[in-house]
GROMACS .gro file of C-alpha atoms in nm:
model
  323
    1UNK     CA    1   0.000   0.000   0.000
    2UNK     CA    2   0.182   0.342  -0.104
    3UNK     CA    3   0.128   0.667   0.135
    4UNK     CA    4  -0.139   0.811  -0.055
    5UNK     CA    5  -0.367   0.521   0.022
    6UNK     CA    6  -0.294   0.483   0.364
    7UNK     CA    7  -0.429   0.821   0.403
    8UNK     CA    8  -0.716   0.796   0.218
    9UNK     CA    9  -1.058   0.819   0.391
   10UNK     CA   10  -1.188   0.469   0.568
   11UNK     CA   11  -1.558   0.326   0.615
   12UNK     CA   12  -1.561   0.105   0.815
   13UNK     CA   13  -1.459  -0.001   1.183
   14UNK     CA   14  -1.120   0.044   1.263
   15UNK     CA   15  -0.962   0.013   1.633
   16UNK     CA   16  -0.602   0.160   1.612
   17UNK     CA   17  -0.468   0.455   1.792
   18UNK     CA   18  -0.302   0.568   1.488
   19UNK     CA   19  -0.627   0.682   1.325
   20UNK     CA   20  -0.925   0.915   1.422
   21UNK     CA   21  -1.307   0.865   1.395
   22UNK     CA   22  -1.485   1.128   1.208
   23UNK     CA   23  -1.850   0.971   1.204
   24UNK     CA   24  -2.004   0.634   1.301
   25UNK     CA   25  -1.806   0.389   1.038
   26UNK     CA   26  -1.612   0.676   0.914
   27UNK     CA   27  -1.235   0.675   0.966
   28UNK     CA   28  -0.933   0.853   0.858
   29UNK     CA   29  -0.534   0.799   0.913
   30UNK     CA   30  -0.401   1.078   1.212
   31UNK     CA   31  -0.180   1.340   1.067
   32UNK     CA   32  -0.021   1.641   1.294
   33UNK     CA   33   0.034   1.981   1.239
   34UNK     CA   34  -0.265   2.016   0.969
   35UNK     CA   35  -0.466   2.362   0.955
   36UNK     CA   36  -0.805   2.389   1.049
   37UNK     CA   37  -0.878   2.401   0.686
   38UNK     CA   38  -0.682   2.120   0.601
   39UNK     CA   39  -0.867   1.917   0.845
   40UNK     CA   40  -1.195   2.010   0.766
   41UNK     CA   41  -1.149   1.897   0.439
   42UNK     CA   42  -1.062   1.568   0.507
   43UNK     CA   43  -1.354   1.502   0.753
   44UNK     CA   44  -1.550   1.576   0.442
   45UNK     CA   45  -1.341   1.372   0.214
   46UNK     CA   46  -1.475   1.099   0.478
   47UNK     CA   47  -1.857   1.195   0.445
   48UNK     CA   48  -1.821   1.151   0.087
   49UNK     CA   49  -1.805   0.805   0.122
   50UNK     CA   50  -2.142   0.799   0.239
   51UNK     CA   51  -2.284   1.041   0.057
   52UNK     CA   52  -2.405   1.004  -0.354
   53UNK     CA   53  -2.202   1.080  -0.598
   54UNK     CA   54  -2.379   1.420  -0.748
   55UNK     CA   55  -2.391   1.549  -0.385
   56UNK     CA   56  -2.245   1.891  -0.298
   57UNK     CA   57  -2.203   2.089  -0.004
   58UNK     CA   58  -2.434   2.350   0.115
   59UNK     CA   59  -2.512   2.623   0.391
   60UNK     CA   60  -2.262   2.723   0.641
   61UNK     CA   61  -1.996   2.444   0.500
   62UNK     CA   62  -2.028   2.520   0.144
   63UNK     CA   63  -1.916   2.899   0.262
   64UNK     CA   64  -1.670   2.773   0.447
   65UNK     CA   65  -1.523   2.581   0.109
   66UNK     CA   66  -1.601   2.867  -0.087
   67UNK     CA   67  -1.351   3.097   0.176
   68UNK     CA   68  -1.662   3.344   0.291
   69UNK     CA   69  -1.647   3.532   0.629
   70UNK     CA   70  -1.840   3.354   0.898
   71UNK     CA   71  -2.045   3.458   1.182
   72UNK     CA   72  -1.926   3.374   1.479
   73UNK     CA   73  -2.043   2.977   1.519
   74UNK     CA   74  -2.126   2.747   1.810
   75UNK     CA   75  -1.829   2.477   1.895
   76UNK     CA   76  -1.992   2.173   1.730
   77UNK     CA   77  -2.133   2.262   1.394
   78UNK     CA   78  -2.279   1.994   1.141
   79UNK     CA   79  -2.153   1.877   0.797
   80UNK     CA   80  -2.439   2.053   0.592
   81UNK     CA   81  -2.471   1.861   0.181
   82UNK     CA   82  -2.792   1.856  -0.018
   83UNK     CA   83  -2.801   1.569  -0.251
   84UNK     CA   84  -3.054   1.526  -0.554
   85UNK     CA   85  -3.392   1.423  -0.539
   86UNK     CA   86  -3.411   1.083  -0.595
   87UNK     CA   87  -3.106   0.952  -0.357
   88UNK     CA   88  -3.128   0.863  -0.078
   89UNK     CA   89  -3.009   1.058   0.240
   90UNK     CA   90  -2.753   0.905   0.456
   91UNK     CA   91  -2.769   0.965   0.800
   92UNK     CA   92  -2.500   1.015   1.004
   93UNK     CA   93  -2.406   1.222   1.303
   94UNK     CA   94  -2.326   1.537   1.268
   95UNK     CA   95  -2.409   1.524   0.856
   96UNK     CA   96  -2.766   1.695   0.767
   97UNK     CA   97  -2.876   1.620   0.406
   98UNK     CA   98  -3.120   1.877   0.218
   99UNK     CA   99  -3.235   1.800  -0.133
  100UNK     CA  100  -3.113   1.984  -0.426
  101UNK     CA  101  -3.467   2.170  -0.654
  102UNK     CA  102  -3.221   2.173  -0.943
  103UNK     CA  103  -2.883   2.063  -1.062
  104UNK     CA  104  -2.610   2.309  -0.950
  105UNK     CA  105  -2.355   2.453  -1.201
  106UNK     CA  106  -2.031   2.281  -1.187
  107UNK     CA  107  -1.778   2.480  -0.862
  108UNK     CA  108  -1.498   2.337  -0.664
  109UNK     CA  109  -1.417   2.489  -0.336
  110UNK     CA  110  -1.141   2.418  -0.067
  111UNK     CA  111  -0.955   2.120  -0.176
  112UNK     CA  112  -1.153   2.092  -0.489
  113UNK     CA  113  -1.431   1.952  -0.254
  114UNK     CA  114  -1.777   2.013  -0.473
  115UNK     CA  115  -2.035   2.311  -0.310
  116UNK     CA  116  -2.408   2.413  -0.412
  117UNK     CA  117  -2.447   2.728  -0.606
  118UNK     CA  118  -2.369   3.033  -0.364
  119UNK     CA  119  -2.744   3.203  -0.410
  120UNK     CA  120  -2.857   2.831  -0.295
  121UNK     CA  121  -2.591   2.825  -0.023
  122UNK     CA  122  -2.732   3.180   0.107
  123UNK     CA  123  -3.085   3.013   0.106
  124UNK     CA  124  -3.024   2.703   0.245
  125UNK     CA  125  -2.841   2.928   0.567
  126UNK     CA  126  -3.121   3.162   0.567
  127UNK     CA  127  -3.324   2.911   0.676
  128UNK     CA  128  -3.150   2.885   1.025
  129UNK     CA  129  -2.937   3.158   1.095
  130UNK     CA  130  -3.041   3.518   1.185
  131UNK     CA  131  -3.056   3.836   0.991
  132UNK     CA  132  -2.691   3.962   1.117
  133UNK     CA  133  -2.527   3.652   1.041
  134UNK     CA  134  -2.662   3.616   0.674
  135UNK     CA  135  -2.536   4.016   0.610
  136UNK     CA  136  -2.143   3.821   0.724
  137UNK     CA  137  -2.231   3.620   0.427
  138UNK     CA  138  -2.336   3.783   0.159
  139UNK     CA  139  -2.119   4.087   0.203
  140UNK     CA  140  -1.823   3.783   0.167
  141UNK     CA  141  -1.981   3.624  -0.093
  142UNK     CA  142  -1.977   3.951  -0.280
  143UNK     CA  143  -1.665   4.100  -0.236
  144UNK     CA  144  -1.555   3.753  -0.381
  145UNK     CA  145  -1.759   3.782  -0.709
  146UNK     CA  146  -1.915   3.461  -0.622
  147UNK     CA  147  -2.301   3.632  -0.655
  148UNK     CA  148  -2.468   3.653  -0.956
  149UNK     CA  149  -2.717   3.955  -0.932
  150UNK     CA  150  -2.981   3.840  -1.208
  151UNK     CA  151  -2.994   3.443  -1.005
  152UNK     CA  152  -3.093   3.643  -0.701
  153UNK     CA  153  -3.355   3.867  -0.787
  154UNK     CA  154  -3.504   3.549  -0.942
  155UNK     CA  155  -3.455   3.363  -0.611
  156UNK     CA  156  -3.553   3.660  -0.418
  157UNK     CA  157  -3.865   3.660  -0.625
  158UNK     CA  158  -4.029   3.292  -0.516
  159UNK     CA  159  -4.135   3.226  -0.215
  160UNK     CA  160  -3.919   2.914  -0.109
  161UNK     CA  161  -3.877   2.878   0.280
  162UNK     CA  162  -3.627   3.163   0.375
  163UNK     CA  163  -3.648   3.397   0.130
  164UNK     CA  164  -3.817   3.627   0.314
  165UNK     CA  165  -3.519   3.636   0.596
  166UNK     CA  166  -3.261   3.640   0.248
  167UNK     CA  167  -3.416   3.953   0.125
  168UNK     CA  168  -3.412   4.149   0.426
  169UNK     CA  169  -3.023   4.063   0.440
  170UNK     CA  170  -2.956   4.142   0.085
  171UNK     CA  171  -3.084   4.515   0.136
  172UNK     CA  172  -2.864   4.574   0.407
  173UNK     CA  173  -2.564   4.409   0.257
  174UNK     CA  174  -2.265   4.599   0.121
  175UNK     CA  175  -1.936   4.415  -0.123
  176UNK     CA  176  -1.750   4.701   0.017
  177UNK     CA  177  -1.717   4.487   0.404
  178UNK     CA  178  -1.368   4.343   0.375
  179UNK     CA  179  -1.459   4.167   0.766
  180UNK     CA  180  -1.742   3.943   0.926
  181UNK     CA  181  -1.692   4.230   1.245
  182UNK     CA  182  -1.674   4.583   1.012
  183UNK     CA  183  -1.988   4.414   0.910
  184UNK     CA  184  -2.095   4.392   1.291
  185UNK     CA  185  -1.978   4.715   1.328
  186UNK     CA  186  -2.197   4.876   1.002
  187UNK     CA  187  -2.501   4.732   1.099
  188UNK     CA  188  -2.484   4.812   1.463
  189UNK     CA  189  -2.466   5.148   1.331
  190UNK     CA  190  -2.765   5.141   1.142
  191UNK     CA  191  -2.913   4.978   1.427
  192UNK     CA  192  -2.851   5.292   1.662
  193UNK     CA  193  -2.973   5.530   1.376
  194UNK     CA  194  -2.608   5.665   1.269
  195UNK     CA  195  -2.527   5.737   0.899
  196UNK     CA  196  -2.227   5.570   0.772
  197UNK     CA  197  -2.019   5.512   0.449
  198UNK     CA  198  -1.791   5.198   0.393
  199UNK     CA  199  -1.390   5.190   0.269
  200UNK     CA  200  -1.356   5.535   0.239
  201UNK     CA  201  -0.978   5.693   0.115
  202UNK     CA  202  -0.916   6.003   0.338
  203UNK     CA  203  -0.643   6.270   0.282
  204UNK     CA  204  -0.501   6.537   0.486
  205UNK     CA  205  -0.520   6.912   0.416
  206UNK     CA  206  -0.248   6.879   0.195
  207UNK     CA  207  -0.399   6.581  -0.021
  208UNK     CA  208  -0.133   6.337   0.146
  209UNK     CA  209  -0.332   5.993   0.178
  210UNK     CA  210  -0.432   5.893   0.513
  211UNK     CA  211  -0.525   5.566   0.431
  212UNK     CA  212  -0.857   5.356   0.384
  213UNK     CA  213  -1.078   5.351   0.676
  214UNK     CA  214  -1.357   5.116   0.791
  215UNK     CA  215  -1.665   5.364   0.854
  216UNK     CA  216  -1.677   5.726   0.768
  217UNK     CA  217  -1.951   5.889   0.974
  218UNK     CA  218  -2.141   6.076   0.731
  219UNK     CA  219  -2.167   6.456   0.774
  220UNK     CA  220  -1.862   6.445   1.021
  221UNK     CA  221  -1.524   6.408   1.047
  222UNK     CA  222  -1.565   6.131   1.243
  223UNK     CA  223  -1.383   5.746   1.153
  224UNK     CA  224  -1.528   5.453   1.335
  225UNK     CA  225  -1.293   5.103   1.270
  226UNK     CA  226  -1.309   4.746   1.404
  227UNK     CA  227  -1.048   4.685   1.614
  228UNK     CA  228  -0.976   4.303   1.628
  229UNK     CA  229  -0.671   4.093   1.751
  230UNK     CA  230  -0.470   4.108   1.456
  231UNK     CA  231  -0.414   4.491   1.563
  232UNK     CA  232  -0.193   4.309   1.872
  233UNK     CA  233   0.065   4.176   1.608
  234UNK     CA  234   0.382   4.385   1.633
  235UNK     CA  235   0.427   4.449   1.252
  236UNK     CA  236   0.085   4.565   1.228
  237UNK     CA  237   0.130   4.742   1.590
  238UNK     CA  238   0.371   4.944   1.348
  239UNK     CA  239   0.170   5.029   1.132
  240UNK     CA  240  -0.101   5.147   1.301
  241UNK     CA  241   0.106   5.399   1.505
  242UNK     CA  242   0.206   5.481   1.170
  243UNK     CA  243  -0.124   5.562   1.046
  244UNK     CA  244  -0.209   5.716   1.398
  245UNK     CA  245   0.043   5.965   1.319
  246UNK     CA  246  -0.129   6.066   0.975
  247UNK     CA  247  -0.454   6.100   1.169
  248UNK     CA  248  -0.302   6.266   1.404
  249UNK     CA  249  -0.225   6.607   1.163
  250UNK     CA  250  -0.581   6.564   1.020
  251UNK     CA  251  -0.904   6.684   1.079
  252UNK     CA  252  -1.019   6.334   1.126
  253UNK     CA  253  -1.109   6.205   1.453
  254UNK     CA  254  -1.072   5.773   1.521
  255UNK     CA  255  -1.249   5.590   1.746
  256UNK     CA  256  -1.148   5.186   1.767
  257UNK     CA  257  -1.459   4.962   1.818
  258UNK     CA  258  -1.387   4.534   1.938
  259UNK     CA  259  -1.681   4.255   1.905
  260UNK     CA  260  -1.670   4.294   2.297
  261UNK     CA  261  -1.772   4.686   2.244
  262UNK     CA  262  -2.086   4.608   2.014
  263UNK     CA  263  -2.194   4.263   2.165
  264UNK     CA  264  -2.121   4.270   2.572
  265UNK     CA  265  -2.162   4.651   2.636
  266UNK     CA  266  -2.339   4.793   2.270
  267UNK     CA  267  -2.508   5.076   2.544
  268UNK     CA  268  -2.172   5.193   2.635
  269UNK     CA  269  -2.080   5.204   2.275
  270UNK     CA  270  -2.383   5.377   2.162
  271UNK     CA  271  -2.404   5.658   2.454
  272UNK     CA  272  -2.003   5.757   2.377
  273UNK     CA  273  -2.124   5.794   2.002
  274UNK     CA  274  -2.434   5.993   2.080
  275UNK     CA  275  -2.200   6.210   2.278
  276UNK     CA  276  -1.985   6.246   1.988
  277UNK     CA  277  -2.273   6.314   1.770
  278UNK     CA  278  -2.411   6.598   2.048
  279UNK     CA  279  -2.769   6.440   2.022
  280UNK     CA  280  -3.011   6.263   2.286
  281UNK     CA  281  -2.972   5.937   2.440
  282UNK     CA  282  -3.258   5.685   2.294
  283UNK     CA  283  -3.283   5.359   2.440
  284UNK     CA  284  -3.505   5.213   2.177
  285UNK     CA  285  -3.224   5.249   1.916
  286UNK     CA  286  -3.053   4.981   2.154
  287UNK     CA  287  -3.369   4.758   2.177
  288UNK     CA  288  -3.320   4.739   1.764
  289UNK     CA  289  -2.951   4.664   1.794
  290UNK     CA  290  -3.041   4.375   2.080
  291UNK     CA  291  -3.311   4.225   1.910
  292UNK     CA  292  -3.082   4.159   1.614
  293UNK     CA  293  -2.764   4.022   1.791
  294UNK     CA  294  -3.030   3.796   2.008
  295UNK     CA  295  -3.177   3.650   1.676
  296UNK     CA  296  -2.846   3.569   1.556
  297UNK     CA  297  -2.523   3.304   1.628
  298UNK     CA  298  -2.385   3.642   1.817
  299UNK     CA  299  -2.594   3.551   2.107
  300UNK     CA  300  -2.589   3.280   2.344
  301UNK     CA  301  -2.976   3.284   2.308
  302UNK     CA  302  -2.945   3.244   1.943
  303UNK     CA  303  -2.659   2.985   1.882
  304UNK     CA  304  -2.848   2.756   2.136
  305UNK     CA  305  -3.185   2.750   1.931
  306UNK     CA  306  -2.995   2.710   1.636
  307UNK     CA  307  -2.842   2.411   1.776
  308UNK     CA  308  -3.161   2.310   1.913
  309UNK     CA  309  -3.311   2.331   1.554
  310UNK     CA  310  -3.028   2.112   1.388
  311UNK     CA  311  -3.038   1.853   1.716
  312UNK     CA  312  -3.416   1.788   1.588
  313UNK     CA  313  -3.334   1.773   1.248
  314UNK     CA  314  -3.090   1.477   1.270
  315UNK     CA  315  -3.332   1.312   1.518
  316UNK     CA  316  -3.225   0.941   1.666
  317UNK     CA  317  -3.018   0.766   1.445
  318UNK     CA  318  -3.036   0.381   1.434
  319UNK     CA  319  -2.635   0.256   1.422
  320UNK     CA  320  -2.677  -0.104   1.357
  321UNK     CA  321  -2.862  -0.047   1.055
  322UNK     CA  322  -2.575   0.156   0.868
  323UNK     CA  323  -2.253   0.026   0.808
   0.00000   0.00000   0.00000
């Protein structure tokens, strides 16, 4: 047996500590120092054994492949694939099988694994996740090319189950996003009422380039950025002093924003802003903003029903009929 089938992906039962079990009868060879990508694809590699050969993968995993921005997701997520009409859907744990309405147009993602269309992806997620999490997506999936406009005003158009949610995200979505949390950060701004424009290119007074910033507060001087950990490296630590500089001898104003800011204290955030702003405290543009991170993966409250909701939909699987 040469090295590339030893590491190929087992079904079966197999009882050695040198390999790892991805699903019941599903087995695959351990290997160290892989990525998280390069593991996830080769727990799929391993559900492709069971699933049929036209399937492709769908919802949050077909983004995944596809390299979109994520919300932020619950520890244990399920393999999501949608497989045609007439197969038959495997069970396994953590694998959910939808059905496919039509054949999808030939893609490869990650590792040249197959994935649904990307308006049928955006569908398929809209059918679980909240309004803030789908926004993640499609501003991804458009800065990436990977939406075709005229597919989704057709899909937009029926009235398959979640196109209602889907629509609502599409208006508030924005290619311009180059993050999943500048996207936080937009929305919890329109949440709260405040104008803003996206990947703007400031200068100073003497037309010297300040750089590209997140959020522009329209009417104002003021920048609003995400602030996330890749700010603590030390060669971007440069550069940001750098830049701080620049701002520094402009009439622009910064003011850094973390996930902690808008999720964990978004009152805090929005009463500093209002103050900025020199208008009145309202706390029902904070009820919006809650009522959106609490319908969404953002929230304790919302990642548990979603995992409630897939929990039902794989329901009791019976072991010793599969093999």
């Amino acid at each position: 047996m040469d090295e590339e089938d030893d590491d190929a992906p087992i079904r079966g039962e197999v009882r050695l500590a040198s390999h790892e079990r991805i699903s019941h009868g599903l087995y695959r060879r351990k290997r160290h120092g892989l990525t998280s990508d390069d593991q996830f694809v080769r727990e799929l590699e391993c559900y492709q054994l069971v699933l049929p050969a036209n399937a492709v993968f769908t919802h949050l995993t077909g983004a995944r492949l596809l390299g979109w921005q994520l919300p932020k997701l619950p520890e244990q997520v399920p393999v999501f694939a949608a497989v045609g009409v007439r197969d038959p859907r495997p069970r396994r744990h953590g694998l959910l099988c939808s059905r496919l309405v039509r054949t999808p147009r030939p893609r490869r993602g990650m590792g040249g694994l197959p994935v649904d269309d990307p308006e049928e992806i955006l569908l398929r997620a809209a059918r679980d996740l909240g309004v803030l999490d789908l926004v993640v997506l499609i501003d991804s999936a458009l800065a990436k090319g990977h939406l075709d406009r005229q597919r989704m005003a057709e899909l937009l158009a029926t009235r398959r189950p979640g196109v209602r949610m889907l629509r609502v995200a599409y208006e508030l979505s924005d290619h311009r996003a180059e993050s999943g949390p500048e996207t936080v950060l937009r929305l919890f701004h329109r949440a709260i009422a405040v104008g803003v424009q996206p990947q703007v290119e400031l200068f100073d007074d003497r037309g010297t380039s300040i750089g590209r910033v997140d959020l522009l507060v329209v009417g104002t001087a003021f920048v609003h950025e995400y602030d996330g950990a890749h700010h603590r490296d030390q060669a971007q630590h440069r550069s940001d002093l750098r830049r701080e500089r620049r701002f520094a001898d402009s009439p622009y104003v910064r003011r850094g924003f973390t996930l902690d800011d808008l999720l964990n204290h978004p009152a805090i955030a929005m009463h500093e802003i209002d103050r900025t702003l020199d208008r009145p405290h309202d706390l029902r543009r904070l009820a919006v903003w809650r009522r959106v991170v609490d319908n969404s993966l953002y929230s304790e409250v919302g990642r548990e029903r979603v995992m409630n909701r897939w929990r039902r939909q794989q329901g009791i699987i019976d072991w010793s009929r599969t093999a």
